[in-house]
Amino acid sequence: MLKYTIKRLLMLIPVLLGVSFFVFMVMHLFNADPAALMLGQHATQAQIEALRQQLGLNDPIFVQFGRFLWQLLHGDLGRSLMTRGSVTEELLARFPATIELALFSLFIATVVGVTAGVVSAVKRYSIFDYVSMVGALLGVSMPIFWLGLILIIVFAVNLHWLPVAGRIAIGMEPTAITNLYLLDSLLTGNWEAFWSALQHLILPGIALAAYSMAIIARMTRSTMLEVIKQDYIRTARAKGLDEKTVINHHALKNALIPVVTVIGLQLGLLLSGAVLTETVFSWPGIGNYTVNAIMASDFPVVQGSVILVAAVFVVVNLLVDLLYAYIDPRIHYQ
């Protein structure tokens, strides 16, 4: 197990190198000149050239990429071209907000998706099965930004049940421990801040979870339908076990392996999908920060954001692989 884990961690290096090279080339070859954007429309060509020289943008592109890799090896993602602040510090300050939104969405998607999938498989061709699968089809089909706007119009603007945007009400931020507002407010016993943070999470959480919820529900239903046809399920029923025990202790655990794979992949998709959701709900995470950086051709910020998300994606997939051994004892890693 240890050898396998080290091997997978070493595989992270070429993956991050490939991602960083691809993003670096795309941002440098297909985007507007950041020096011109920084100086504005009234800048002279001489001023633009001077700023390009100061930022090192006139160096050959492979020299710039080599400089970026050298900084990356030292844990430095460079400095924002717009704010001149450290990209590493900016991303670390915003990452807890994105992680909190992604984990909340994954919780909603997993609980609702697995429950709907199991009930649909057990009550196949029932009204619940048809309704849940139509809902899953809508969840896969609806764009995140469109669903987010509809939720804002219905529940925030018309019904006034939930806030339109933001992460928490102004002045109610809990004492920072993990920078995850829900967790920090629980740890400090600040229930007013917990309720405010939860209210702000519900709409973006549902919008972000809709696609993953649909995928998990469809996958759970199909795997459960395969498992409940197996001989050992028939044997368990023949032994006189009640249906709840057969489903929960014999069928569901064996159906979970492909579902766990999908859930692990969904966390990576939720982190990347948070770009649109954070923009719609003005969520102060790395997604919103990355969109603003793309609009300003701020290369270091975009590169740092993509590398961070790619690293989290690979690590989550490694954890999912290791979880297989716990779910299915027949699986051994060498």
mmCIF file of C-alpha atoms in Angstrom, residues 47-327:
data_model
loop_
_atom_site.group_PDB
_atom_site.id
_atom_site.type_symbol
_atom_site.label_atom_id
_atom_site.label_comp_id
_atom_site.label_asym_id
_atom_site.label_seq_id
_atom_site.Cartn_x
_atom_site.Cartn_y
_atom_site.Cartn_z
ATOM 1 C CA GLN A 47 5.233 52.996 -21.786
ATOM 2 C CA ILE A 48 3.841 49.592 -22.766
ATOM 3 C CA GLU A 49 7.274 48.376 -23.910
ATOM 4 C CA ALA A 50 8.866 49.627 -20.688
ATOM 5 C CA LEU A 51 6.326 47.751 -18.573
ATOM 6 C CA ARG A 52 6.726 44.584 -20.661
ATOM 7 C CA GLN A 53 10.479 44.777 -20.058
ATOM 8 C CA GLN A 54 9.933 45.315 -16.325
ATOM 9 C CA LEU A 55 7.584 42.296 -16.080
ATOM 10 C CA GLY A 56 9.900 40.079 -18.142
ATOM 11 C CA LEU A 57 7.314 39.613 -20.892
ATOM 12 C CA ASN A 58 9.864 40.374 -23.641
ATOM 13 C CA ASP A 59 11.967 37.335 -22.718
ATOM 14 C CA PRO A 60 11.606 34.228 -24.914
ATOM 15 C CA ILE A 61 8.559 32.227 -23.897
ATOM 16 C CA PHE A 62 10.571 29.159 -22.815
ATOM 17 C CA VAL A 63 12.722 31.404 -20.610
ATOM 18 C CA GLN A 64 9.546 32.709 -18.983
ATOM 19 C CA PHE A 65 8.253 29.136 -18.544
ATOM 20 C CA GLY A 66 11.587 28.015 -17.032
ATOM 21 C CA ARG A 67 11.468 30.954 -14.607
ATOM 22 C CA PHE A 68 7.924 29.985 -13.634
ATOM 23 C CA LEU A 69 8.942 26.337 -13.011
ATOM 24 C CA TRP A 70 11.921 27.422 -10.889
ATOM 25 C CA GLN A 71 9.624 29.557 -8.725
ATOM 26 C CA LEU A 72 7.100 26.681 -8.541
ATOM 27 C CA LEU A 73 9.804 24.329 -7.221
ATOM 28 C CA HIS A 74 10.297 26.799 -4.355
ATOM 29 C CA GLY A 75 6.561 26.961 -3.626
ATOM 30 C CA ASP A 76 6.234 30.386 -5.240
ATOM 31 C CA LEU A 77 3.489 30.835 -7.861
ATOM 32 C CA GLY A 78 4.750 34.303 -8.728
ATOM 33 C CA ARG A 79 3.122 37.697 -8.351
ATOM 34 C CA SER A 80 -0.132 38.955 -9.820
ATOM 35 C CA LEU A 81 0.471 41.277 -12.765
ATOM 36 C CA MET A 82 -2.426 43.469 -11.636
ATOM 37 C CA THR A 83 -2.041 43.726 -7.858
ATOM 38 C CA ARG A 84 1.660 42.721 -7.570
ATOM 39 C CA GLY A 85 0.589 40.589 -4.586
ATOM 40 C CA SER A 86 1.775 37.026 -4.002
ATOM 41 C CA VAL A 87 -0.377 34.571 -5.996
ATOM 42 C CA THR A 88 0.244 31.840 -3.413
ATOM 43 C CA GLU A 89 -1.043 34.023 -0.586
ATOM 44 C CA GLU A 90 -4.033 35.218 -2.629
ATOM 45 C CA LEU A 91 -5.042 31.649 -3.537
ATOM 46 C CA LEU A 92 -4.585 30.346 0.003
ATOM 47 C CA ALA A 93 -6.760 33.182 1.309
ATOM 48 C CA ARG A 94 -9.582 32.301 -1.120
ATOM 49 C CA PHE A 95 -9.231 28.506 -1.254
ATOM 50 C CA PRO A 96 -11.185 27.793 1.997
ATOM 51 C CA ALA A 97 -14.261 29.511 0.525
ATOM 52 C CA THR A 98 -14.087 27.318 -2.597
ATOM 53 C CA ILE A 99 -13.443 24.148 -0.588
ATOM 54 C CA GLU A 100 -16.382 24.924 1.715
ATOM 55 C CA LEU A 101 -18.712 25.432 -1.249
ATOM 56 C CA ALA A 102 -17.455 22.299 -3.052
ATOM 57 C CA LEU A 103 -17.729 20.075 0.052
ATOM 58 C CA PHE A 104 -21.215 21.391 0.875
ATOM 59 C CA SER A 105 -22.303 20.710 -2.718
ATOM 60 C CA LEU A 106 -20.740 17.237 -2.628
ATOM 61 C CA PHE A 107 -22.607 16.501 0.613
ATOM 62 C CA ILE A 108 -25.931 17.498 -0.968
ATOM 63 C CA ALA A 109 -25.177 15.590 -4.185
ATOM 64 C CA THR A 110 -24.104 12.429 -2.345
ATOM 65 C CA VAL A 111 -26.952 12.267 0.179
ATOM 66 C CA VAL A 112 -29.703 13.091 -2.317
ATOM 67 C CA GLY A 113 -28.125 11.227 -5.258
ATOM 68 C CA VAL A 114 -27.428 7.938 -3.415
ATOM 69 C CA THR A 115 -30.828 7.981 -1.666
ATOM 70 C CA ALA A 116 -32.697 8.665 -4.900
ATOM 71 C CA GLY A 117 -30.682 6.011 -6.752
ATOM 72 C CA VAL A 118 -31.273 3.307 -4.138
ATOM 73 C CA VAL A 119 -35.012 4.002 -3.804
ATOM 74 C CA SER A 120 -35.402 4.139 -7.602
ATOM 75 C CA ALA A 121 -33.693 0.765 -7.988
ATOM 76 C CA VAL A 122 -35.680 -0.893 -5.180
ATOM 77 C CA LYS A 123 -38.978 0.609 -6.412
ATOM 78 C CA ARG A 124 -38.223 0.222 -10.117
ATOM 79 C CA TYR A 125 -40.857 1.595 -12.539
ATOM 80 C CA SER A 126 -42.712 3.316 -9.672
ATOM 81 C CA ILE A 127 -43.777 6.983 -9.712
ATOM 82 C CA PHE A 128 -40.759 7.844 -7.539
ATOM 83 C CA ASP A 129 -38.455 6.118 -10.043
ATOM 84 C CA TYR A 130 -39.874 8.074 -12.990
ATOM 85 C CA VAL A 131 -39.841 11.408 -11.115
ATOM 86 C CA SER A 132 -36.284 10.989 -9.816
ATOM 87 C CA MET A 133 -34.898 9.956 -13.207
ATOM 88 C CA VAL A 134 -36.633 12.913 -14.920
ATOM 89 C CA GLY A 135 -35.100 15.120 -12.217
ATOM 90 C CA ALA A 136 -31.698 13.540 -12.898
ATOM 91 C CA LEU A 137 -32.097 14.247 -16.611
ATOM 92 C CA LEU A 138 -32.905 17.897 -15.850
ATOM 93 C CA GLY A 139 -29.912 18.110 -13.502
ATOM 94 C CA VAL A 140 -27.558 16.882 -16.226
ATOM 95 C CA SER A 141 -29.098 19.147 -18.869
ATOM 96 C CA MET A 142 -29.340 22.493 -17.042
ATOM 97 C CA PRO A 143 -26.303 24.834 -17.222
ATOM 98 C CA ILE A 144 -25.035 25.780 -13.755
ATOM 99 C CA PHE A 145 -25.130 29.535 -14.373
ATOM 100 C CA TRP A 146 -28.731 29.383 -15.667
ATOM 101 C CA LEU A 147 -29.909 27.344 -12.669
ATOM 102 C CA GLY A 148 -28.086 29.752 -10.356
ATOM 103 C CA LEU A 149 -29.854 32.758 -11.852
ATOM 104 C CA ILE A 150 -33.273 31.023 -11.602
ATOM 105 C CA LEU A 151 -32.647 30.166 -7.928
ATOM 106 C CA ILE A 152 -31.689 33.794 -7.205
ATOM 107 C CA ILE A 153 -34.803 35.156 -8.936
ATOM 108 C CA VAL A 154 -37.189 32.729 -7.189
ATOM 109 C CA PHE A 155 -35.795 32.303 -3.664
ATOM 110 C CA ALA A 156 -33.847 35.539 -3.113
ATOM 111 C CA VAL A 157 -35.507 38.268 -5.196
ATOM 112 C CA ASN A 158 -39.191 37.180 -5.145
ATOM 113 C CA LEU A 159 -39.600 35.088 -1.964
ATOM 114 C CA HIS A 160 -36.817 36.763 0.096
ATOM 115 C CA TRP A 161 -36.068 33.417 1.789
ATOM 116 C CA LEU A 162 -32.323 33.398 1.195
ATOM 117 C CA PRO A 163 -29.594 35.994 0.491
ATOM 118 C CA VAL A 164 -28.703 36.860 -3.104
ATOM 119 C CA ALA A 165 -24.920 36.672 -2.875
ATOM 120 C CA GLY A 166 -21.888 36.675 -0.602
ATOM 121 C CA ARG A 167 -20.521 34.204 1.924
ATOM 122 C CA ILE A 168 -21.903 35.563 5.210
ATOM 123 C CA ALA A 169 -23.659 38.689 6.489
ATOM 124 C CA ILE A 170 -21.321 41.671 6.934
ATOM 125 C CA GLY A 171 -19.838 41.828 10.432
ATOM 126 C CA MET A 172 -20.825 38.245 11.372
ATOM 127 C CA GLU A 173 -17.596 36.487 10.372
ATOM 128 C CA PRO A 174 -16.642 33.879 13.027
ATOM 129 C CA THR A 175 -13.224 33.736 14.674
ATOM 130 C CA ALA A 176 -10.844 32.304 12.054
ATOM 131 C CA ILE A 177 -9.612 28.783 12.864
ATOM 132 C CA THR A 178 -9.892 26.883 9.572
ATOM 133 C CA ASN A 179 -11.422 29.754 7.523
ATOM 134 C CA LEU A 180 -14.356 27.415 6.799
ATOM 135 C CA TYR A 181 -17.179 29.554 8.173
ATOM 136 C CA LEU A 182 -19.571 26.684 8.986
ATOM 137 C CA LEU A 183 -16.893 24.734 10.846
ATOM 138 C CA ASP A 184 -15.416 27.784 12.592
ATOM 139 C CA SER A 185 -18.820 28.932 13.816
ATOM 140 C CA LEU A 186 -19.510 25.430 15.177
ATOM 141 C CA LEU A 187 -16.140 25.249 16.927
ATOM 142 C CA THR A 188 -16.639 28.667 18.537
ATOM 143 C CA GLY A 189 -20.331 28.099 19.321
ATOM 144 C CA ASN A 190 -21.335 31.128 17.263
ATOM 145 C CA TRP A 191 -24.789 29.917 16.140
ATOM 146 C CA GLU A 192 -25.803 33.244 14.631
ATOM 147 C CA ALA A 193 -22.809 33.118 12.293
ATOM 148 C CA PHE A 194 -23.515 29.427 11.543
ATOM 149 C CA TRP A 195 -27.094 30.198 10.473
ATOM 150 C CA SER A 196 -25.966 33.138 8.325
ATOM 151 C CA ALA A 197 -23.194 31.080 6.640
ATOM 152 C CA LEU A 198 -25.616 28.187 6.024
ATOM 153 C CA GLN A 199 -28.198 30.513 4.453
ATOM 154 C CA HIS A 200 -25.545 31.923 2.114
ATOM 155 C CA LEU A 201 -24.402 28.396 1.162
ATOM 156 C CA ILE A 202 -27.784 26.893 0.235
ATOM 157 C CA LEU A 203 -28.428 28.514 -3.172
ATOM 158 C CA PRO A 204 -24.881 28.245 -4.627
ATOM 159 C CA GLY A 205 -24.591 24.778 -3.068
ATOM 160 C CA ILE A 206 -27.749 23.528 -4.795
ATOM 161 C CA ALA A 207 -26.787 25.126 -8.127
ATOM 162 C CA LEU A 208 -23.342 23.544 -8.020
ATOM 163 C CA ALA A 209 -24.622 20.161 -6.790
ATOM 164 C CA ALA A 210 -27.355 19.699 -9.410
ATOM 165 C CA TYR A 211 -25.165 18.068 -12.086
ATOM 166 C CA SER A 212 -23.241 15.840 -9.654
ATOM 167 C CA MET A 213 -26.478 14.839 -7.896
ATOM 168 C CA ALA A 214 -27.934 13.652 -11.196
ATOM 169 C CA ILE A 215 -24.819 11.664 -12.153
ATOM 170 C CA ILE A 216 -24.610 9.986 -8.729
ATOM 171 C CA ALA A 217 -28.344 9.114 -8.745
ATOM 172 C CA ARG A 218 -28.156 7.506 -12.202
ATOM 173 C CA MET A 219 -24.975 5.594 -11.353
ATOM 174 C CA THR A 220 -26.371 4.349 -8.006
ATOM 175 C CA ARG A 221 -29.599 3.184 -9.637
ATOM 176 C CA SER A 222 -27.841 1.243 -12.400
ATOM 177 C CA THR A 223 -25.326 -0.460 -10.054
ATOM 178 C CA MET A 224 -28.038 -1.311 -7.513
ATOM 179 C CA LEU A 225 -30.149 -2.897 -10.257
ATOM 180 C CA GLU A 226 -27.179 -5.094 -11.180
ATOM 181 C CA VAL A 227 -26.408 -6.061 -7.584
ATOM 182 C CA ILE A 228 -29.948 -6.939 -6.441
ATOM 183 C CA LYS A 229 -30.119 -9.534 -9.250
ATOM 184 C CA GLN A 230 -27.110 -11.447 -7.880
ATOM 185 C CA ASP A 231 -27.417 -14.897 -6.295
ATOM 186 C CA TYR A 232 -26.116 -13.802 -2.884
ATOM 187 C CA ILE A 233 -28.939 -11.247 -2.605
ATOM 188 C CA ARG A 234 -31.436 -14.017 -3.408
ATOM 189 C CA THR A 235 -29.738 -16.187 -0.787
ATOM 190 C CA ALA A 236 -29.945 -13.439 1.825
ATOM 191 C CA ARG A 237 -33.679 -13.098 1.190
ATOM 192 C CA ALA A 238 -34.115 -16.902 1.314
ATOM 193 C CA LYS A 239 -32.453 -16.914 4.760
ATOM 194 C CA GLY A 240 -35.338 -14.761 5.996
ATOM 195 C CA LEU A 241 -33.514 -11.451 6.367
ATOM 196 C CA ASP A 242 -35.762 -8.423 6.185
ATOM 197 C CA GLU A 243 -35.590 -6.275 3.035
ATOM 198 C CA LYS A 244 -33.968 -3.326 4.864
ATOM 199 C CA THR A 245 -31.038 -5.505 6.004
ATOM 200 C CA VAL A 246 -30.647 -7.053 2.551
ATOM 201 C CA ILE A 247 -30.511 -3.641 0.852
ATOM 202 C CA ASN A 248 -28.377 -1.760 3.391
ATOM 203 C CA HIS A 249 -25.907 -4.474 4.434
ATOM 204 C CA HIS A 250 -25.611 -6.699 1.368
ATOM 205 C CA ALA A 251 -26.628 -4.800 -1.761
ATOM 206 C CA LEU A 252 -25.609 -1.182 -1.083
ATOM 207 C CA LYS A 253 -22.048 -1.879 0.091
ATOM 208 C CA ASN A 254 -21.283 -3.937 -3.038
ATOM 209 C CA ALA A 255 -22.858 -1.307 -5.271
ATOM 210 C CA LEU A 256 -20.801 1.500 -3.751
ATOM 211 C CA ILE A 257 -17.450 0.874 -5.521
ATOM 212 C CA PRO A 258 -18.335 2.547 -8.863
ATOM 213 C CA VAL A 259 -20.385 5.148 -6.984
ATOM 214 C CA VAL A 260 -17.364 6.075 -4.838
ATOM 215 C CA THR A 261 -15.333 6.514 -8.043
ATOM 216 C CA VAL A 262 -17.946 8.886 -9.423
ATOM 217 C CA ILE A 263 -18.156 10.833 -6.135
ATOM 218 C CA GLY A 264 -14.370 11.279 -6.104
ATOM 219 C CA LEU A 265 -14.358 12.538 -9.671
ATOM 220 C CA GLN A 266 -17.252 14.869 -8.896
ATOM 221 C CA LEU A 267 -15.217 16.701 -6.229
ATOM 222 C CA GLY A 268 -12.703 17.692 -8.909
ATOM 223 C CA LEU A 269 -15.538 18.752 -11.198
ATOM 224 C CA LEU A 270 -17.162 20.734 -8.394
ATOM 225 C CA LEU A 271 -13.919 22.644 -7.809
ATOM 226 C CA SER A 272 -13.668 23.517 -11.500
ATOM 227 C CA GLY A 273 -17.432 24.095 -11.841
ATOM 228 C CA ALA A 274 -17.267 26.537 -8.940
ATOM 229 C CA VAL A 275 -15.852 29.097 -11.385
ATOM 230 C CA LEU A 276 -19.299 29.797 -12.846
ATOM 231 C CA THR A 277 -21.192 29.383 -9.582
ATOM 232 C CA GLU A 278 -18.885 31.748 -7.686
ATOM 233 C CA THR A 279 -19.242 34.344 -10.439
ATOM 234 C CA VAL A 280 -23.067 34.185 -10.374
ATOM 235 C CA PHE A 281 -23.293 34.346 -6.561
ATOM 236 C CA SER A 282 -20.287 36.680 -6.002
ATOM 237 C CA TRP A 283 -18.703 33.935 -3.882
ATOM 238 C CA PRO A 284 -15.213 35.063 -2.741
ATOM 239 C CA GLY A 285 -13.355 31.905 -3.799
ATOM 240 C CA ILE A 286 -10.657 31.074 -6.323
ATOM 241 C CA GLY A 287 -13.239 30.607 -9.105
ATOM 242 C CA ASN A 288 -14.339 34.233 -9.010
ATOM 243 C CA TYR A 289 -10.700 35.288 -8.593
ATOM 244 C CA THR A 290 -9.677 33.219 -11.643
ATOM 245 C CA VAL A 291 -12.412 34.671 -13.866
ATOM 246 C CA ASN A 292 -11.246 38.205 -13.047
ATOM 247 C CA ALA A 293 -7.638 37.139 -13.754
ATOM 248 C CA ILE A 294 -8.610 35.673 -17.149
ATOM 249 C CA MET A 295 -10.387 38.905 -18.102
ATOM 250 C CA ALA A 296 -7.244 40.877 -17.152
ATOM 251 C CA SER A 297 -4.779 38.410 -18.782
ATOM 252 C CA ASP A 298 -3.156 37.951 -15.372
ATOM 253 C CA PHE A 299 -1.075 34.870 -16.331
ATOM 254 C CA PRO A 300 0.413 33.957 -12.917
ATOM 255 C CA VAL A 301 -2.991 33.914 -11.192
ATOM 256 C CA VAL A 302 -4.603 31.703 -13.862
ATOM 257 C CA GLN A 303 -1.640 29.309 -13.850
ATOM 258 C CA GLY A 304 -1.614 29.090 -10.059
ATOM 259 C CA SER A 305 -5.363 28.462 -9.880
ATOM 260 C CA VAL A 306 -5.288 25.689 -12.488
ATOM 261 C CA ILE A 307 -2.283 23.986 -10.882
ATOM 262 C CA LEU A 308 -3.942 24.119 -7.453
ATOM 263 C CA VAL A 309 -7.185 22.583 -8.763
ATOM 264 C CA ALA A 310 -5.240 19.920 -10.724
ATOM 265 C CA ALA A 311 -3.231 18.959 -7.624
ATOM 266 C CA VAL A 312 -6.394 18.638 -5.521
ATOM 267 C CA PHE A 313 -8.050 16.598 -8.283
ATOM 268 C CA VAL A 314 -5.145 14.102 -8.414
ATOM 269 C CA VAL A 315 -4.905 13.792 -4.622
ATOM 270 C CA VAL A 316 -8.660 13.182 -4.320
ATOM 271 C CA ASN A 317 -8.462 10.429 -6.937
ATOM 272 C CA LEU A 318 -5.603 8.841 -4.999
ATOM 273 C CA LEU A 319 -7.707 8.878 -1.812
ATOM 274 C CA VAL A 320 -10.594 7.273 -3.734
ATOM 275 C CA ASP A 321 -8.294 4.486 -4.960
ATOM 276 C CA LEU A 322 -7.100 3.850 -1.412
ATOM 277 C CA LEU A 323 -10.713 3.804 -0.212
ATOM 278 C CA TYR A 324 -11.423 0.855 -2.520
ATOM 279 C CA ALA A 325 -9.338 -1.434 -0.298
ATOM 280 C CA TYR A 326 -11.570 -0.551 2.651
ATOM 281 C CA ILE A 327 -14.846 -1.024 0.756
#
